[in-house]
Amino acid sequence: MSDTPRRKVTQQDAEAAVRTLIEWAGDDPEREGLLDTPGRVARAYKELFSGYDADPREYMARTFDEVGGYDELVVLRDIRVVSFCEHHMLPFLGRAHVGYLPNNRVVGISKLARVVHGFARRLQIQEKLTAEIAEAIQEILQPKGVGVVIESEHSCMTMRGVNTPGSRLTTSRLTGVVRDDPRTRQEFLEFVRDGRS
Ligand SMILES: [Zn+2]
């Protein structure tokens, strides 16, 4: 982020930019079928990049301290990932598996999914997305360890360029005992693997 304050981009500015891209693609933004497209694209962008509107850490503000002595891994598998690669602004789609070993503090499971969505709905690279999710959980819940694995297909690779449909990128970030304790690490990775079929 730059320090110089910039004029806030309006919906009209965004629509004008989309009209330019339509022309750049070789079409006529004034033809009937495309007249409402800039408005739709600008609104879709607002939704797809809504991650900039909030700090996903805040989704975990409410935690539960009474865990009834639960001291095993909590793993949420197959969280849908919809994000955009920051190099091409093309989507990468996949799923995230998120786990942590609680330290007397847990969070509602839907909140884990919201943290993933909050960081995904920005311009991203998958490696950074994976690390940001793990670090946010580590920072807020202060568990004994965190594991995040993301598998996704990058359309900048599968629909252009080297054109390799079906290839998926897997990234992981493990912290604390999930990284350092062989038993916990293996247990987490087995949870993740069991989700694949
Ligand atoms: Zn890309």
mmCIF file with all atom_site columns, N, CA and C in Angstrom, residues 62-122:
data_model
loop_
_atom_site.group_PDB
_atom_site.id
_atom_site.type_symbol
_atom_site.label_atom_id
_atom_site.label_alt_id
_atom_site.label_comp_id
_atom_site.label_asym_id
_atom_site.label_entity_id
_atom_site.label_seq_id
_atom_site.pdbx_PDB_ins_code
_atom_site.Cartn_x
_atom_site.Cartn_y
_atom_site.Cartn_z
_atom_site.occupancy
_atom_site.B_iso_or_equiv
_atom_site.pdbx_formal_charge
_atom_site.auth_seq_id
_atom_site.auth_comp_id
_atom_site.auth_asym_id
_atom_site.auth_atom_id
_atom_site.pdbx_PDB_model_num
ATOM 1   N N  . ARG A 1 62  ? -14.223 -14.039 18.760  1.00 0.00 ? 62  ARG A N  1
ATOM 2   C CA . ARG A 1 62  ? -14.974 -14.748 19.786  1.00 0.00 ? 62  ARG A CA 1
ATOM 3   C C  . ARG A 1 62  ? -14.491 -16.190 19.857  1.00 0.00 ? 62  ARG A C  1
ATOM 4   N N  . THR A 1 63  ? -13.874 -16.527 20.963  1.00 0.00 ? 63  THR A N  1
ATOM 5   C CA . THR A 1 63  ? -13.382 -17.895 21.134  1.00 0.00 ? 63  THR A CA 1
ATOM 6   C C  . THR A 1 63  ? -14.055 -18.527 22.333  1.00 0.00 ? 63  THR A C  1
ATOM 7   N N  . PHE A 1 64  ? -13.985 -19.831 22.403  1.00 0.00 ? 64  PHE A N  1
ATOM 8   C CA . PHE A 1 64  ? -14.586 -20.554 23.522  1.00 0.00 ? 64  PHE A CA 1
ATOM 9   C C  . PHE A 1 64  ? -13.479 -21.173 24.358  1.00 0.00 ? 64  PHE A C  1
ATOM 10  N N  . ASP A 1 65  ? -13.496 -20.857 25.640  1.00 0.00 ? 65  ASP A N  1
ATOM 11  C CA . ASP A 1 65  ? -12.439 -21.350 26.518  1.00 0.00 ? 65  ASP A CA 1
ATOM 12  C C  . ASP A 1 65  ? -12.773 -22.709 27.106  1.00 0.00 ? 65  ASP A C  1
ATOM 13  N N  . GLU A 1 66  ? -14.070 -23.015 27.163  1.00 0.00 ? 66  GLU A N  1
ATOM 14  C CA . GLU A 1 66  ? -14.440 -24.291 27.774  1.00 0.00 ? 66  GLU A CA 1
ATOM 15  C C  . GLU A 1 66  ? -14.429 -25.370 26.723  1.00 0.00 ? 66  GLU A C  1
ATOM 16  N N  . VAL A 1 67  ? -13.347 -26.114 26.705  1.00 0.00 ? 67  VAL A N  1
ATOM 17  C CA . VAL A 1 67  ? -13.218 -27.134 25.673  1.00 0.00 ? 67  VAL A CA 1
ATOM 18  C C  . VAL A 1 67  ? -13.362 -28.534 26.261  1.00 0.00 ? 67  VAL A C  1
ATOM 19  N N  . GLY A 1 68  ? -13.744 -28.600 27.556  1.00 0.00 ? 68  GLY A N  1
ATOM 20  C CA . GLY A 1 68  ? -13.991 -29.900 28.194  1.00 0.00 ? 68  GLY A CA 1
ATOM 21  C C  . GLY A 1 68  ? -12.798 -30.836 28.140  1.00 0.00 ? 68  GLY A C  1
ATOM 22  N N  . GLY A 1 69  ? -11.633 -30.248 28.216  1.00 0.00 ? 69  GLY A N  1
ATOM 23  C CA . GLY A 1 69  ? -10.427 -31.077 28.215  1.00 0.00 ? 69  GLY A CA 1
ATOM 24  C C  . GLY A 1 69  ? -10.049 -31.589 26.827  1.00 0.00 ? 69  GLY A C  1
ATOM 25  N N  . TYR A 1 70  ? -10.742 -31.112 25.788  1.00 0.00 ? 70  TYR A N  1
ATOM 26  C CA . TYR A 1 70  ? -10.427 -31.576 24.427  1.00 0.00 ? 70  TYR A CA 1
ATOM 27  C C  . TYR A 1 70  ? -9.031  -31.133 24.043  1.00 0.00 ? 70  TYR A C  1
ATOM 28  N N  . ASP A 1 71  ? -8.189  -32.105 23.731  1.00 0.00 ? 71  ASP A N  1
ATOM 29  C CA . ASP A 1 71  ? -6.817  -31.716 23.396  1.00 0.00 ? 71  ASP A CA 1
ATOM 30  C C  . ASP A 1 71  ? -6.312  -32.466 22.167  1.00 0.00 ? 71  ASP A C  1
ATOM 31  N N  . GLU A 1 72  ? -7.238  -32.718 21.248  1.00 0.00 ? 72  GLU A N  1
ATOM 32  C CA . GLU A 1 72  ? -6.849  -33.367 19.990  1.00 0.00 ? 72  GLU A CA 1
ATOM 33  C C  . GLU A 1 72  ? -6.979  -32.353 18.859  1.00 0.00 ? 72  GLU A C  1
ATOM 34  N N  . LEU A 1 73  ? -6.500  -32.771 17.706  1.00 0.00 ? 73  LEU A N  1
ATOM 35  C CA . LEU A 1 73  ? -6.566  -31.885 16.539  1.00 0.00 ? 73  LEU A CA 1
ATOM 36  C C  . LEU A 1 73  ? -8.004  -31.540 16.161  1.00 0.00 ? 73  LEU A C  1
ATOM 37  N N  . VAL A 1 74  ? -8.211  -30.311 15.763  1.00 0.00 ? 74  VAL A N  1
ATOM 38  C CA . VAL A 1 74  ? -9.472  -29.891 15.145  1.00 0.00 ? 74  VAL A CA 1
ATOM 39  C C  . VAL A 1 74  ? -9.140  -29.630 13.676  1.00 0.00 ? 74  VAL A C  1
ATOM 40  N N  . VAL A 1 75  ? -9.809  -30.353 12.765  1.00 0.00 ? 75  VAL A N  1
ATOM 41  C CA . VAL A 1 75  ? -9.484  -30.197 11.336  1.00 0.00 ? 75  VAL A CA 1
ATOM 42  C C  . VAL A 1 75  ? -10.754 -29.943 10.537  1.00 0.00 ? 75  VAL A C  1
ATOM 43  N N  . LEU A 1 76  ? -10.746 -28.869 9.767   1.00 0.00 ? 76  LEU A N  1
ATOM 44  C CA . LEU A 1 76  ? -11.847 -28.600 8.850   1.00 0.00 ? 76  LEU A CA 1
ATOM 45  C C  . LEU A 1 76  ? -11.308 -28.786 7.436   1.00 0.00 ? 76  LEU A C  1
ATOM 46  N N  . ARG A 1 77  ? -11.942 -29.720 6.745   1.00 0.00 ? 77  ARG A N  1
ATOM 47  C CA . ARG A 1 77  ? -11.453 -30.112 5.422   1.00 0.00 ? 77  ARG A CA 1
ATOM 48  C C  . ARG A 1 77  ? -12.312 -29.534 4.320   1.00 0.00 ? 77  ARG A C  1
ATOM 49  N N  . ASP A 1 78  ? -11.729 -29.427 3.135   1.00 0.00 ? 78  ASP A N  1
ATOM 50  C CA . ASP A 1 78  ? -12.500 -29.098 1.937   1.00 0.00 ? 78  ASP A CA 1
ATOM 51  C C  . ASP A 1 78  ? -13.222 -27.756 2.012   1.00 0.00 ? 78  ASP A C  1
ATOM 52  N N  . ILE A 1 79  ? -12.535 -26.757 2.481   1.00 0.00 ? 79  ILE A N  1
ATOM 53  C CA . ILE A 1 79  ? -13.091 -25.400 2.444   1.00 0.00 ? 79  ILE A CA 1
ATOM 54  C C  . ILE A 1 79  ? -12.854 -24.864 1.037   1.00 0.00 ? 79  ILE A C  1
ATOM 55  N N  . ARG A 1 80  ? -13.904 -24.472 0.392   1.00 0.00 ? 80  ARG A N  1
ATOM 56  C CA . ARG A 1 80  ? -13.797 -24.000 -0.994  1.00 0.00 ? 80  ARG A CA 1
ATOM 57  C C  . ARG A 1 80  ? -12.936 -22.738 -1.062  1.00 0.00 ? 80  ARG A C  1
ATOM 58  N N  . VAL A 1 81  ? -11.984 -22.733 -1.969  1.00 0.00 ? 81  VAL A N  1
ATOM 59  C CA . VAL A 1 81  ? -11.128 -21.562 -2.162  1.00 0.00 ? 81  VAL A CA 1
ATOM 60  C C  . VAL A 1 81  ? -11.421 -20.952 -3.523  1.00 0.00 ? 81  VAL A C  1
ATOM 61  N N  . VAL A 1 82  ? -11.806 -19.691 -3.513  1.00 0.00 ? 82  VAL A N  1
ATOM 62  C CA . VAL A 1 82  ? -11.967 -18.927 -4.746  1.00 0.00 ? 82  VAL A CA 1
ATOM 63  C C  . VAL A 1 82  ? -11.095 -17.695 -4.590  1.00 0.00 ? 82  VAL A C  1
ATOM 64  N N  . SER A 1 83  ? -10.008 -17.647 -5.352  1.00 0.00 ? 83  SER A N  1
ATOM 65  C CA . SER A 1 83  ? -9.097  -16.519 -5.216  1.00 0.00 ? 83  SER A CA 1
ATOM 66  C C  . SER A 1 83  ? -8.596  -16.117 -6.599  1.00 0.00 ? 83  SER A C  1
ATOM 67  N N  . PHE A 1 84  ? -7.831  -15.039 -6.648  1.00 0.00 ? 84  PHE A N  1
ATOM 68  C CA . PHE A 1 84  ? -7.316  -14.546 -7.922  1.00 0.00 ? 84  PHE A CA 1
ATOM 69  C C  . PHE A 1 84  ? -5.808  -14.379 -7.846  1.00 0.00 ? 84  PHE A C  1
ATOM 70  N N  . CYS A 1 85  ? -5.102  -14.970 -8.808  1.00 0.00 ? 85  CYS A N  1
ATOM 71  C CA . CYS A 1 85  ? -3.658  -14.832 -8.795  1.00 0.00 ? 85  CYS A CA 1
ATOM 72  C C  . CYS A 1 85  ? -3.294  -13.381 -9.089  1.00 0.00 ? 85  CYS A C  1
ATOM 73  N N  . GLU A 1 86  ? -2.367  -12.874 -8.315  1.00 0.00 ? 86  GLU A N  1
ATOM 74  C CA . GLU A 1 86  ? -2.053  -11.449 -8.445  1.00 0.00 ? 86  GLU A CA 1
ATOM 75  C C  . GLU A 1 86  ? -1.197  -11.150 -9.662  1.00 0.00 ? 86  GLU A C  1
ATOM 76  N N  . HIS A 1 87  ? -0.733  -12.170 -10.346 1.00 0.00 ? 87  HIS A N  1
ATOM 77  C CA . HIS A 1 87  ? 0.088   -11.930 -11.536 1.00 0.00 ? 87  HIS A CA 1
ATOM 78  C C  . HIS A 1 87  ? -0.745  -11.754 -12.790 1.00 0.00 ? 87  HIS A C  1
ATOM 79  N N  . HIS A 1 88  ? -1.885  -12.447 -12.860 1.00 0.00 ? 88  HIS A N  1
ATOM 80  C CA . HIS A 1 88  ? -2.712  -12.381 -14.069 1.00 0.00 ? 88  HIS A CA 1
ATOM 81  C C  . HIS A 1 88  ? -4.136  -11.938 -13.784 1.00 0.00 ? 88  HIS A C  1
ATOM 82  N N  . MET A 1 89  ? -4.496  -11.808 -12.528 1.00 0.00 ? 89  MET A N  1
ATOM 83  C CA . MET A 1 89  ? -5.875  -11.521 -12.130 1.00 0.00 ? 89  MET A CA 1
ATOM 84  C C  . MET A 1 89  ? -6.841  -12.554 -12.692 1.00 0.00 ? 89  MET A C  1
ATOM 85  N N  . LEU A 1 90  ? -6.360  -13.791 -12.780 1.00 0.00 ? 90  LEU A N  1
ATOM 86  C CA . LEU A 1 90  ? -7.218  -14.905 -13.198 1.00 0.00 ? 90  LEU A CA 1
ATOM 87  C C  . LEU A 1 90  ? -7.469  -15.775 -11.972 1.00 0.00 ? 90  LEU A C  1
ATOM 88  N N  . PRO A 1 91  ? -8.648  -16.429 -11.932 1.00 0.00 ? 91  PRO A N  1
ATOM 89  C CA . PRO A 1 91  ? -8.986  -17.168 -10.726 1.00 0.00 ? 91  PRO A CA 1
ATOM 90  C C  . PRO A 1 91  ? -8.138  -18.415 -10.505 1.00 0.00 ? 91  PRO A C  1
ATOM 91  N N  . PHE A 1 92  ? -7.901  -18.716 -9.237  1.00 0.00 ? 92  PHE A N  1
ATOM 92  C CA . PHE A 1 92  ? -7.462  -20.065 -8.899  1.00 0.00 ? 92  PHE A CA 1
ATOM 93  C C  . PHE A 1 92  ? -8.474  -20.631 -7.921  1.00 0.00 ? 92  PHE A C  1
ATOM 94  N N  . LEU A 1 93  ? -8.866  -21.882 -8.192  1.00 0.00 ? 93  LEU A N  1
ATOM 95  C CA . LEU A 1 93  ? -9.977  -22.503 -7.481  1.00 0.00 ? 93  LEU A CA 1
ATOM 96  C C  . LEU A 1 93  ? -9.510  -23.809 -6.879  1.00 0.00 ? 93  LEU A C  1
ATOM 97  N N  . GLY A 1 94  ? -9.934  -24.055 -5.673  1.00 0.00 ? 94  GLY A N  1
ATOM 98  C CA . GLY A 1 94  ? -9.515  -25.303 -5.050  1.00 0.00 ? 94  GLY A CA 1
ATOM 99  C C  . GLY A 1 94  ? -10.118 -25.443 -3.686  1.00 0.00 ? 94  GLY A C  1
ATOM 100 N N  . ARG A 1 95  ? -9.362  -26.102 -2.811  1.00 0.00 ? 95  ARG A N  1
ATOM 101 C CA . ARG A 1 95  ? -9.877  -26.292 -1.457  1.00 0.00 ? 95  ARG A CA 1
ATOM 102 C C  . ARG A 1 95  ? -8.737  -26.218 -0.453  1.00 0.00 ? 95  ARG A C  1
ATOM 103 N N  . ALA A 1 96  ? -9.153  -25.794 0.730   1.00 0.00 ? 96  ALA A N  1
ATOM 104 C CA . ALA A 1 96  ? -8.191  -25.653 1.823   1.00 0.00 ? 96  ALA A CA 1
ATOM 105 C C  . ALA A 1 96  ? -8.579  -26.615 2.938   1.00 0.00 ? 96  ALA A C  1
ATOM 106 N N  . HIS A 1 97  ? -7.558  -27.122 3.623   1.00 0.00 ? 97  HIS A N  1
ATOM 107 C CA . HIS A 1 97  ? -7.763  -27.953 4.803   1.00 0.00 ? 97  HIS A CA 1
ATOM 108 C C  . HIS A 1 97  ? -7.031  -27.250 5.940   1.00 0.00 ? 97  HIS A C  1
ATOM 109 N N  . VAL A 1 98  ? -7.774  -26.991 6.999   1.00 0.00 ? 98  VAL A N  1
ATOM 110 C CA . VAL A 1 98  ? -7.218  -26.185 8.080   1.00 0.00 ? 98  VAL A CA 1
ATOM 111 C C  . VAL A 1 98  ? -7.358  -26.941 9.390   1.00 0.00 ? 98  VAL A C  1
ATOM 112 N N  . GLY A 1 99  ? -6.269  -27.044 10.131  1.00 0.00 ? 99  GLY A N  1
ATOM 113 C CA . GLY A 1 99  ? -6.350  -27.726 11.407  1.00 0.00 ? 99  GLY A CA 1
ATOM 114 C C  . GLY A 1 99  ? -5.495  -27.045 12.462  1.00 0.00 ? 99  GLY A C  1
ATOM 115 N N  . TYR A 1 100 ? -5.854  -27.265 13.714  1.00 0.00 ? 100 TYR A N  1
ATOM 116 C CA . TYR A 1 100 ? -5.010  -26.753 14.793  1.00 0.00 ? 100 TYR A CA 1
ATOM 117 C C  . TYR A 1 100 ? -5.169  -27.645 16.017  1.00 0.00 ? 100 TYR A C  1
ATOM 118 N N  . LEU A 1 101 ? -4.165  -27.617 16.852  1.00 0.00 ? 101 LEU A N  1
ATOM 119 C CA . LEU A 1 101 ? -4.222  -28.346 18.117  1.00 0.00 ? 101 LEU A CA 1
ATOM 120 C C  . LEU A 1 101 ? -4.469  -27.302 19.197  1.00 0.00 ? 101 LEU A C  1
ATOM 121 N N  . PRO A 1 102 ? -5.689  -27.290 19.765  1.00 0.00 ? 102 PRO A N  1
ATOM 122 C CA . PRO A 1 102 ? -6.074  -26.192 20.657  1.00 0.00 ? 102 PRO A CA 1
ATOM 123 C C  . PRO A 1 102 ? -5.244  -26.164 21.938  1.00 0.00 ? 102 PRO A C  1
ATOM 124 N N  . ASN A 1 103 ? -5.152  -24.948 22.451  1.00 0.00 ? 103 ASN A N  1
ATOM 125 C CA . ASN A 1 103 ? -4.487  -24.726 23.709  1.00 0.00 ? 103 ASN A CA 1
ATOM 126 C C  . ASN A 1 103 ? -5.523  -24.061 24.620  1.00 0.00 ? 103 ASN A C  1
ATOM 127 N N  . ASN A 1 104 ? -6.541  -24.814 25.025  1.00 0.00 ? 104 ASN A N  1
ATOM 128 C CA . ASN A 1 104 ? -7.623  -24.303 25.872  1.00 0.00 ? 104 ASN A CA 1
ATOM 129 C C  . ASN A 1 104 ? -8.522  -23.275 25.202  1.00 0.00 ? 104 ASN A C  1
ATOM 130 N N  . ARG A 1 105 ? -8.427  -23.169 23.894  1.00 0.00 ? 105 ARG A N  1
ATOM 131 C CA . ARG A 1 105 ? -9.232  -22.157 23.224  1.00 0.00 ? 105 ARG A CA 1
ATOM 132 C C  . ARG A 1 105 ? -9.618  -22.671 21.858  1.00 0.00 ? 105 ARG A C  1
ATOM 133 N N  . VAL A 1 106 ? -10.903 -22.672 21.562  1.00 0.00 ? 106 VAL A N  1
ATOM 134 C CA . VAL A 1 106 ? -11.330 -23.067 20.221  1.00 0.00 ? 106 VAL A CA 1
ATOM 135 C C  . VAL A 1 106 ? -12.199 -21.963 19.635  1.00 0.00 ? 106 VAL A C  1
ATOM 136 N N  . VAL A 1 107 ? -12.452 -22.078 18.334  1.00 0.00 ? 107 VAL A N  1
ATOM 137 C CA . VAL A 1 107 ? -13.248 -21.077 17.651  1.00 0.00 ? 107 VAL A CA 1
ATOM 138 C C  . VAL A 1 107 ? -14.343 -21.816 16.885  1.00 0.00 ? 107 VAL A C  1
ATOM 139 N N  . GLY A 1 108 ? -15.491 -21.155 16.657  1.00 0.00 ? 108 GLY A N  1
ATOM 140 C CA . GLY A 1 108 ? -16.556 -21.802 15.884  1.00 0.00 ? 108 GLY A CA 1
ATOM 141 C C  . GLY A 1 108 ? -16.018 -22.246 14.533  1.00 0.00 ? 108 GLY A C  1
ATOM 142 N N  . ILE A 1 109 ? -16.411 -23.450 14.098  1.00 0.00 ? 109 ILE A N  1
ATOM 143 C CA . ILE A 1 109 ? -15.780 -23.982 12.875  1.00 0.00 ? 109 ILE A CA 1
ATOM 144 C C  . ILE A 1 109 ? -16.088 -23.148 11.646  1.00 0.00 ? 109 ILE A C  1
ATOM 145 N N  . SER A 1 110 ? -17.274 -22.507 11.617  1.00 0.00 ? 110 SER A N  1
ATOM 146 C CA . SER A 1 110 ? -17.585 -21.690 10.438  1.00 0.00 ? 110 SER A CA 1
ATOM 147 C C  . SER A 1 110 ? -16.600 -20.523 10.330  1.00 0.00 ? 110 SER A C  1
ATOM 148 N N  . LYS A 1 111 ? -16.022 -20.141 11.476  1.00 0.00 ? 111 LYS A N  1
ATOM 149 C CA . LYS A 1 111 ? -15.074 -19.015 11.479  1.00 0.00 ? 111 LYS A CA 1
ATOM 150 C C  . LYS A 1 111 ? -13.792 -19.379 10.737  1.00 0.00 ? 111 LYS A C  1
ATOM 151 N N  . LEU A 1 112 ? -13.401 -20.657 10.804  1.00 0.00 ? 112 LEU A N  1
ATOM 152 C CA . LEU A 1 112 ? -12.204 -21.075 10.069  1.00 0.00 ? 112 LEU A CA 1
ATOM 153 C C  . LEU A 1 112 ? -12.422 -20.890 8.566   1.00 0.00 ? 112 LEU A C  1
ATOM 154 N N  . ALA A 1 113 ? -13.622 -21.246 8.117   1.00 0.00 ? 113 ALA A N  1
ATOM 155 C CA . ALA A 1 113 ? -13.933 -21.078 6.691   1.00 0.00 ? 113 ALA A CA 1
ATOM 156 C C  . ALA A 1 113 ? -13.951 -19.594 6.321   1.00 0.00 ? 113 ALA A C  1
ATOM 157 N N  . ARG A 1 114 ? -14.467 -18.773 7.225   1.00 0.00 ? 114 ARG A N  1
ATOM 158 C CA . ARG A 1 114 ? -14.524 -17.332 6.924   1.00 0.00 ? 114 ARG A CA 1
ATOM 159 C C  . ARG A 1 114 ? -13.126 -16.718 6.864   1.00 0.00 ? 114 ARG A C  1
ATOM 160 N N  . VAL A 1 115 ? -12.221 -17.230 7.682   1.00 0.00 ? 115 VAL A N  1
ATOM 161 C CA . VAL A 1 115 ? -10.831 -16.736 7.623   1.00 0.00 ? 115 VAL A CA 1
ATOM 162 C C  . VAL A 1 115 ? -10.220 -17.070 6.263   1.00 0.00 ? 115 VAL A C  1
ATOM 163 N N  . VAL A 1 116 ? -10.466 -18.301 5.787   1.00 0.00 ? 116 VAL A N  1
ATOM 164 C CA . VAL A 1 116 ? -9.965  -18.693 4.465   1.00 0.00 ? 116 VAL A CA 1
ATOM 165 C C  . VAL A 1 116 ? -10.550 -17.764 3.397   1.00 0.00 ? 116 VAL A C  1
ATOM 166 N N  . HIS A 1 117 ? -11.867 -17.571 3.443   1.00 0.00 ? 117 HIS A N  1
ATOM 167 C CA . HIS A 1 117 ? -12.510 -16.719 2.429   1.00 0.00 ? 117 HIS A CA 1
ATOM 168 C C  . HIS A 1 117 ? -11.999 -15.281 2.506   1.00 0.00 ? 117 HIS A C  1
ATOM 169 N N  . GLY A 1 118 ? -11.809 -14.791 3.735   1.00 0.00 ? 118 GLY A N  1
ATOM 170 C CA . GLY A 1 118 ? -11.368 -13.406 3.915   1.00 0.00 ? 118 GLY A CA 1
ATOM 171 C C  . GLY A 1 118 ? -10.017 -13.136 3.273   1.00 0.00 ? 118 GLY A C  1
ATOM 172 N N  . PHE A 1 119 ? -9.093  -14.092 3.412   1.00 0.00 ? 119 PHE A N  1
ATOM 173 C CA . PHE A 1 119 ? -7.772  -13.903 2.792   1.00 0.00 ? 119 PHE A CA 1
ATOM 174 C C  . PHE A 1 119 ? -7.793  -14.250 1.305   1.00 0.00 ? 119 PHE A C  1
ATOM 175 N N  . ALA A 1 120 ? -8.721  -15.150 0.911   1.00 0.00 ? 120 ALA A N  1
ATOM 176 C CA . ALA A 1 120 ? -8.763  -15.578 -0.496  1.00 0.00 ? 120 ALA A CA 1
ATOM 177 C C  . ALA A 1 120 ? -9.338  -14.484 -1.389  1.00 0.00 ? 120 ALA A C  1
ATOM 178 N N  . ARG A 1 121 ? -10.264 -13.714 -0.853  1.00 0.00 ? 121 ARG A N  1
ATOM 179 C CA . ARG A 1 121 ? -10.942 -12.723 -1.697  1.00 0.00 ? 121 ARG A CA 1
ATOM 180 C C  . ARG A 1 121 ? -10.128 -11.443 -1.833  1.00 0.00 ? 121 ARG A C  1
ATOM 181 N N  . ARG A 1 122 ? -8.927  -11.649 -2.257  1.00 0.00 ? 122 ARG A N  1
ATOM 182 C CA . ARG A 1 122 ? -7.980  -10.570 -2.537  1.00 0.00 ? 122 ARG A CA 1
ATOM 183 C C  . ARG A 1 122 ? -7.120  -11.046 -3.698  1.00 0.00 ? 122 ARG A C  1
#
